[in-house]
Each structure stands twice: as structure tokens, then as C-alpha cells.
PDB file of C-alpha atoms in Angstrom:
ATOM      1  CA  UNK A 274      21.994 -15.682  -7.662  1.00 87.00           C
ATOM      2  CA  UNK A 275      18.806 -13.682  -7.248  1.00 88.00           C
ATOM      3  CA  UNK A 276      15.550 -15.625  -7.005  1.00 86.00           C
ATOM      4  CA  UNK A 277      12.445 -13.579  -7.733  1.00 81.00           C
ATOM      5  CA  UNK A 278       8.817 -14.536  -7.258  1.00 80.00           C
ATOM      6  CA  UNK A 279       9.478 -16.451  -4.048  1.00 84.00           C
ATOM      7  CA  UNK A 280       8.497 -15.648  -0.474  1.00 83.00           C
ATOM      8  CA  UNK A 281      10.566 -16.919   2.428  1.00 86.00           C
ATOM      9  CA  UNK A 282       8.412 -18.994   4.750  1.00 86.00           C
ATOM     10  CA  UNK A 283      10.909 -20.339   7.294  1.00 88.00           C
ATOM     11  CA  UNK A 284      14.544 -19.950   8.290  1.00 90.00           C
ATOM     12  CA  UNK A 285      15.945 -22.500  10.738  1.00 90.00           C
ATOM     13  CA  UNK A 286      19.466 -23.103  11.940  1.00 90.00           C
ATOM     14  CA  UNK A 287      20.399 -26.768  11.578  1.00 91.00           C
ATOM     15  CA  UNK A 288      22.538 -28.862  13.942  1.00 94.00           C
ATOM     16  CA  UNK A 289      25.510 -28.400  11.614  1.00 96.00           C
ATOM     17  CA  UNK A 290      25.272 -24.590  11.939  1.00 92.00           C
ATOM     18  CA  UNK A 291      23.903 -24.169   8.410  1.00 95.00           C
ATOM     19  CA  UNK A 292      20.606 -22.385   7.829  1.00 93.00           C
ATOM     20  CA  UNK A 293      17.726 -24.141   6.128  1.00 94.00           C
ATOM     21  CA  UNK A 294      15.627 -21.634   4.180  1.00 93.00           C
ATOM     22  CA  UNK A 295      12.243 -22.735   2.833  1.00 93.00           C
ATOM     23  CA  UNK A 296      10.420 -20.524   0.329  1.00 91.00           C
ATOM     24  CA  UNK A 297       7.145 -20.852  -1.521  1.00 90.00           C
ATOM     25  CA  UNK A 298       9.135 -22.387  -4.405  1.00 92.00           C
ATOM     26  CA  UNK A 299      12.178 -24.267  -3.101  1.00 95.00           C
ATOM     27  CA  UNK A 300      14.505 -24.991  -0.170  1.00 96.00           C
ATOM     28  CA  UNK A 301      18.043 -23.653   0.248  1.00 96.00           C
ATOM     29  CA  UNK A 302      21.003 -24.054   2.607  1.00 96.00           C
ATOM     30  CA  UNK A 303      23.285 -21.170   3.579  1.00 95.00           C
ATOM     31  CA  UNK A 304      25.997 -20.244   6.068  1.00 95.00           C
ATOM     32  CA  UNK A 305      24.491 -16.800   6.599  1.00 93.00           C
ATOM     33  CA  UNK A 306      21.093 -15.164   6.125  1.00 90.00           C
ATOM     34  CA  UNK A 307      20.768 -11.425   5.546  1.00 87.00           C
ATOM     35  CA  UNK A 308      17.323  -9.906   6.064  1.00 80.00           C
ATOM     36  CA  UNK A 309      16.946  -6.927   3.721  1.00 78.00           C
ATOM     37  CA  UNK A 310      13.206  -6.455   3.981  1.00 73.00           C
ATOM     38  CA  UNK A 311      13.016  -2.716   4.602  1.00 67.00           C
ATOM     39  CA  UNK A 312      10.517  -1.160   6.972  1.00 63.00           C
ATOM     40  CA  UNK A 313       7.472  -1.081   4.719  1.00 67.00           C
ATOM     41  CA  UNK A 314       6.224  -4.581   5.364  1.00 73.00           C
ATOM     42  CA  UNK A 315       3.157  -6.058   3.687  1.00 81.00           C
ATOM     43  CA  UNK A 316       0.831  -3.428   2.184  1.00 88.00           C
ATOM     44  CA  UNK A 317      -2.620  -3.325   3.752  1.00 91.00           C
ATOM     45  CA  UNK A 318      -5.560  -4.153   1.532  1.00 93.00           C
ATOM     46  CA  UNK A 319      -9.181  -3.036   1.395  1.00 96.00           C
ATOM     47  CA  UNK A 320     -10.593  -6.581   1.209  1.00 95.00           C
ATOM     48  CA  UNK A 321     -13.016  -5.669  -1.588  1.00 97.00           C
ATOM     49  CA  UNK A 322     -13.882  -7.447  -4.843  1.00 97.00           C
ATOM     50  CA  UNK A 323     -11.543  -6.672  -7.725  1.00 97.00           C
ATOM     51  CA  UNK A 324      -8.655  -5.518  -5.551  1.00 96.00           C
ATOM     52  CA  UNK A 325      -6.466  -8.151  -7.198  1.00 93.00           C
ATOM     53  CA  UNK A 326      -6.967  -6.668 -10.687  1.00 96.00           C
ATOM     54  CA  UNK A 327      -3.710  -5.653 -12.404  1.00 96.00           C
ATOM     55  CA  UNK A 328      -4.768  -1.991 -12.338  1.00 98.00           C
ATOM     56  CA  UNK A 329      -4.675  -1.828  -8.496  1.00 97.00           C
ATOM     57  CA  UNK A 330      -1.304  -0.935  -6.958  1.00 96.00           C
ATOM     58  CA  UNK A 331       0.172  -0.326  -3.495  1.00 93.00           C
ATOM     59  CA  UNK A 332       2.914   1.966  -4.795  1.00 93.00           C
ATOM     60  CA  UNK A 333       3.062   4.808  -7.321  1.00 96.00           C
ATOM     61  CA  UNK A 334       6.132   4.591  -9.532  1.00 95.00           C
ATOM     62  CA  UNK A 335       5.743   7.119 -12.375  1.00 97.00           C
ATOM     63  CA  UNK A 336       2.850   9.613 -12.298  1.00 98.00           C
ATOM     64  CA  UNK A 337       3.482  10.544 -15.949  1.00 98.00           C
ATOM     65  CA  UNK A 338       2.273   7.083 -17.003  1.00 98.00           C
ATOM     66  CA  UNK A 339      -1.229   8.130 -15.914  1.00 98.00           C
ATOM     67  CA  UNK A 340      -1.568  11.420 -17.864  1.00 98.00           C
ATOM     68  CA  UNK A 341      -5.152  11.829 -19.125  1.00 98.00           C
ATOM     69  CA  UNK A 342      -6.384   8.693 -17.365  1.00 98.00           C
ATOM     70  CA  UNK A 343      -8.967   8.214 -14.591  1.00 98.00           C
ATOM     71  CA  UNK A 344      -7.126   7.343 -11.391  1.00 98.00           C
ATOM     72  CA  UNK A 345      -8.244   6.622  -7.832  1.00 98.00           C
ATOM     73  CA  UNK A 346      -6.029   7.140  -4.793  1.00 98.00           C
ATOM     74  CA  UNK A 347      -7.197   5.581  -1.529  1.00 98.00           C
ATOM     75  CA  UNK A 348      -5.892   6.893   1.799  1.00 97.00           C
ATOM     76  CA  UNK A 349      -5.574   9.993   3.928  1.00 96.00           C
ATOM     77  CA  UNK A 350      -1.932  10.096   4.952  1.00 95.00           C
ATOM     78  CA  UNK A 351       1.116  11.678   3.389  1.00 95.00           C
ATOM     79  CA  UNK A 352       1.716   8.872   0.872  1.00 95.00           C
ATOM     80  CA  UNK A 353      -1.823   9.092  -0.490  1.00 97.00           C
ATOM     81  CA  UNK A 354      -1.861  12.899  -0.597  1.00 97.00           C
ATOM     82  CA  UNK A 355       1.539  13.117  -2.265  1.00 97.00           C
ATOM     83  CA  UNK A 356       0.546  10.488  -4.847  1.00 98.00           C
ATOM     84  CA  UNK A 357      -2.723  12.293  -5.630  1.00 98.00           C
ATOM     85  CA  UNK A 358      -0.895  15.605  -6.033  1.00 98.00           C
ATOM     86  CA  UNK A 359       1.802  14.088  -8.262  1.00 98.00           C
ATOM     87  CA  UNK A 360      -0.811  12.383 -10.430  1.00 98.00           C
ATOM     88  CA  UNK A 361      -2.821  15.612 -10.772  1.00 98.00           C
ATOM     89  CA  UNK A 362       0.355  17.529 -11.667  1.00 98.00           C
ATOM     90  CA  UNK A 363       1.090  14.888 -14.325  1.00 98.00           C
ATOM     91  CA  UNK A 364      -2.334  15.446 -15.894  1.00 98.00           C
ATOM     92  CA  UNK A 365      -4.299  12.478 -14.531  1.00 98.00           C
ATOM     93  CA  UNK A 366      -7.973  12.797 -13.607  1.00 98.00           C
ATOM     94  CA  UNK A 367      -7.711  12.072  -9.882  1.00 98.00           C
ATOM     95  CA  UNK A 368     -10.246  11.040  -7.266  1.00 98.00           C
ATOM     96  CA  UNK A 369      -8.925  10.608  -3.729  1.00 98.00           C
ATOM     97  CA  UNK A 370     -11.092   8.508  -1.431  1.00 98.00           C
ATOM     98  CA  UNK A 371     -10.604   8.646   2.311  1.00 97.00           C
ATOM     99  CA  UNK A 372     -12.894   7.286   5.001  1.00 96.00           C
ATOM    100  CA  UNK A 373     -12.082  10.162   7.354  1.00 95.00           C
ATOM    101  CA  UNK A 374     -13.686  13.603   7.286  1.00 93.00           C
ATOM    102  CA  UNK A 375     -10.409  15.415   6.665  1.00 93.00           C
ATOM    103  CA  UNK A 376      -6.762  14.782   5.820  1.00 93.00           C
ATOM    104  CA  UNK A 377      -5.686  15.143   9.453  1.00 88.00           C
ATOM    105  CA  UNK A 378      -3.118  12.338   9.243  1.00 89.00           C
ATOM    106  CA  UNK A 379      -1.146  14.182   6.559  1.00 94.00           C
ATOM    107  CA  UNK A 380       1.501  16.824   7.155  1.00 95.00           C
ATOM    108  CA  UNK A 381       0.048  20.356   7.249  1.00 96.00           C
ATOM    109  CA  UNK A 382       1.621  21.257   3.890  1.00 97.00           C
ATOM    110  CA  UNK A 383       0.139  18.167   2.188  1.00 97.00           C
ATOM    111  CA  UNK A 384      -3.243  18.756   3.810  1.00 96.00           C
ATOM    112  CA  UNK A 385      -3.312  22.366   2.657  1.00 97.00           C
ATOM    113  CA  UNK A 386      -2.182  21.531  -0.884  1.00 98.00           C
ATOM    114  CA  UNK A 387      -4.687  18.708  -1.356  1.00 96.00           C
ATOM    115  CA  UNK A 388      -7.490  20.965  -0.112  1.00 96.00           C
ATOM    116  CA  UNK A 389      -6.366  23.700  -2.519  1.00 97.00           C
ATOM    117  CA  UNK A 390      -6.305  21.277  -5.468  1.00 98.00           C
ATOM    118  CA  UNK A 391      -9.788  20.041  -4.500  1.00 97.00           C
ATOM    119  CA  UNK A 392     -11.127  23.619  -4.262  1.00 97.00           C
ATOM    120  CA  UNK A 393      -9.643  24.358  -7.707  1.00 97.00           C
ATOM    121  CA  UNK A 394     -11.197  21.188  -9.192  1.00 97.00           C
ATOM    122  CA  UNK A 395      -7.808  19.622  -9.946  1.00 98.00           C
ATOM    123  CA  UNK A 396      -8.646  16.682  -7.664  1.00 98.00           C
ATOM    124  CA  UNK A 397     -12.012  15.277  -6.588  1.00 98.00           C
ATOM    125  CA  UNK A 398     -11.767  14.593  -2.856  1.00 98.00           C
ATOM    126  CA  UNK A 399     -14.354  12.087  -1.618  1.00 98.00           C
ATOM    127  CA  UNK A 400     -14.090  12.355   2.163  1.00 97.00           C
ATOM    128  CA  UNK A 401     -16.075   9.920   4.298  1.00 97.00           C
ATOM    129  CA  UNK A 402     -16.092   7.424   1.426  1.00 98.00           C
ATOM    130  CA  UNK A 403     -14.936   3.894   0.963  1.00 97.00           C
ATOM    131  CA  UNK A 404     -14.300   1.644  -1.998  1.00 98.00           C
ATOM    132  CA  UNK A 405     -16.882  -1.096  -2.468  1.00 98.00           C
ATOM    133  CA  UNK A 406     -15.386  -2.766  -5.531  1.00 98.00           C
ATOM    134  CA  UNK A 407     -13.023  -2.477  -8.475  1.00 98.00           C
ATOM    135  CA  UNK A 408     -13.957  -3.517 -11.995  1.00 98.00           C
ATOM    136  CA  UNK A 409     -11.757  -3.625 -15.126  1.00 98.00           C
ATOM    137  CA  UNK A 410     -13.028  -0.237 -16.349  1.00 97.00           C
ATOM    138  CA  UNK A 411     -14.487   1.313 -13.201  1.00 98.00           C
ATOM    139  CA  UNK A 412     -14.895   1.296  -9.446  1.00 98.00           C
ATOM    140  CA  UNK A 413     -17.707   1.908  -6.986  1.00 98.00           C
ATOM    141  CA  UNK A 414     -17.525   4.143  -3.932  1.00 98.00           C
ATOM    142  CA  UNK A 415     -19.894   4.407  -1.020  1.00 98.00           C
ATOM    143  CA  UNK A 416     -20.144   8.134  -0.358  1.00 98.00           C
ATOM    144  CA  UNK A 417     -20.491   9.920   2.977  1.00 96.00           C
ATOM    145  CA  UNK A 418     -24.289  10.094   2.625  1.00 97.00           C
ATOM    146  CA  UNK A 419     -24.507   6.308   2.197  1.00 96.00           C
ATOM    147  CA  UNK A 420     -25.198   6.368  -1.534  1.00 98.00           C
ATOM    148  CA  UNK A 421     -23.121   4.362  -3.983  1.00 98.00           C
ATOM    149  CA  UNK A 422     -21.605   5.793  -7.140  1.00 98.00           C
ATOM    150  CA  UNK A 423     -19.710   4.119  -9.957  1.00 98.00           C
ATOM    151  CA  UNK A 424     -16.843   6.021 -11.575  1.00 98.00           C
ATOM    152  CA  UNK A 425     -14.777   5.249 -14.676  1.00 98.00           C
ATOM    153  CA  UNK A 426     -11.346   4.075 -13.587  1.00 98.00           C
ATOM    154  CA  UNK A 427      -8.131   3.081 -15.342  1.00 98.00           C
ATOM    155  CA  UNK A 428      -5.962   2.578 -12.257  1.00 98.00           C
ATOM    156  CA  UNK A 429      -6.001   2.718  -8.481  1.00 98.00           C
ATOM    157  CA  UNK A 430      -3.395   3.258  -5.780  1.00 98.00           C
ATOM    158  CA  UNK A 431      -4.325   1.843  -2.372  1.00 97.00           C
ATOM    159  CA  UNK A 432      -1.976   3.753  -0.043  1.00 96.00           C
ATOM    160  CA  UNK A 433      -3.330   2.862   3.385  1.00 95.00           C
ATOM    161  CA  UNK A 434      -0.137   1.748   5.071  1.00 89.00           C
ATOM    162  CA  UNK A 435       1.581  -1.552   5.621  1.00 86.00           C
ATOM    163  CA  UNK A 436       2.039  -4.055   8.398  1.00 81.00           C
ATOM    164  CA  UNK A 437       5.618  -4.890   9.335  1.00 77.00           C
ATOM    165  CA  UNK A 438       6.320  -8.654   9.367  1.00 78.00           C
ATOM    166  CA  UNK A 439       6.790  -8.753  13.141  1.00 76.00           C
ATOM    167  CA  UNK A 440       5.120 -12.136  13.706  1.00 78.00           C
ATOM    168  CA  UNK A 441       7.170 -13.764  10.945  1.00 77.00           C
ATOM    169  CA  UNK A 442      10.404 -12.249  12.260  1.00 79.00           C
ATOM    170  CA  UNK A 443       9.627 -13.387  15.798  1.00 81.00           C
ATOM    171  CA  UNK A 444       9.185 -16.938  14.468  1.00 80.00           C
ATOM    172  CA  UNK A 445      12.742 -16.602  13.185  1.00 77.00           C
ATOM    173  CA  UNK A 446      13.963 -15.564  16.641  1.00 77.00           C
ATOM    174  CA  UNK A 447      14.054 -11.788  16.125  1.00 76.00           C
ATOM    175  CA  UNK A 448      12.347 -10.170  19.126  1.00 74.00           C
ATOM    176  CA  UNK A 449      10.566  -6.819  18.977  1.00 69.00           C
ATOM    177  CA  UNK A 450       9.109  -4.390  21.468  1.00 67.00           C
ATOM    178  CA  UNK A 451       5.942  -2.798  20.116  1.00 65.00           C
ATOM    179  CA  UNK A 452       5.789   0.981  20.403  1.00 64.00           C
ATOM    180  CA  UNK A 453       3.243   3.368  18.921  1.00 61.00           C
ATOM    181  CA  UNK A 454       3.979   3.962  15.225  1.00 56.00           C
ATOM    182  CA  UNK A 455       7.267   2.091  15.249  1.00 56.00           C
ATOM    183  CA  UNK A 456       9.007  -1.152  16.034  1.00 51.00           C
ATOM    184  CA  UNK A 457      12.262  -1.360  17.871  1.00 52.00           C
ATOM    185  CA  UNK A 458      14.543  -4.308  18.489  1.00 53.00           C
ATOM    186  CA  UNK A 459      13.909  -5.903  21.857  1.00 49.00           C
TER     187      UNK A 459
END
């Protein structure tokens, strides 16, 4: 049985050796618990008004769905650059917003390609900018010079990384040693 729309809150081993699993919806008992959570963790958010609108995503699935539409990509790493490039190639009208002054976190090939697309006008790169808010049909950026500008917007992809659920896992008894840019079992 697959239960969707539930988040696991606690897993505790009972005195009888069975696990008690409590979710946001129900409680379960099991002999074994398999954690298949991947490495992505919980996507980071911008903490701005409108970020919970249905047009704001933390993952790009099919760039072709956005052909001819106004799309914002937020971030300066490989995921953001690759999403912006794929969307532009699919025919979307792409703005990429990054708070940094250059795409230095991206691989050299992605950095070069995004800069080429920007120079050719295939992507509008707004470096030194940040999102102030999302609205159903638009979004507002604060630009590098401090001014604010509203743009039409049909969808947004906030690709600014994710936080692995280390604290939650440690509550379950899984110990980690923190290392730069990775987590490793203790």
C-alpha cells in the first residue's frame, strides 16, 4: 500500500520490537522501516509573498509545457542554469534571477552557455536581483540598482538548493558527520 500526501513525523521502536510510525495523517506499525528519501531533502524557499502559488515550483519536469510563456528561474547553480537553458530552448520567455554578480557556482560550460544566451537575447539574466513577491499573473524583482520592477509571469522555478533532513534523521537515531557540501554517515 502506498500512502501519498503524508509526511512521516516520528519513527520509534516499541518494546515488542515493532516500529511505531506517526505521520501527519495516521499512525502505523511495521516490522521494518525503509528510508527512501533520496539526497535532495527539503527544497529551500525564498520566504516571499506568493511563493505558495500553484505556479511556483522547486523542480522543472517538462520544459515544453512552458513554450511561449513568461517564466522565471531563480538561482545561480547548475540546476537553475540548466533549467533556464532548457526552457529557452523549448521556446519559453525566460528571466533568470540570481542574487550574485555572476554564475560562478555553475559548471564552466553552463556558465558560458547561459552568458551566450543572455548576450543573444534568448534569456534575460538579472544578476544581483532578488524576488520580492509572486502574484497570479506577475512577479516583482528588486534589481541590482535597488529599483523594483514588475514582470508578467506565468510560472516560476525556485532552484536554490535543498536542505537534507539531517535533524529529523538524527531524531530517528541516524547519526551524521557534517562535511562541506555533503553528508556522510557517522
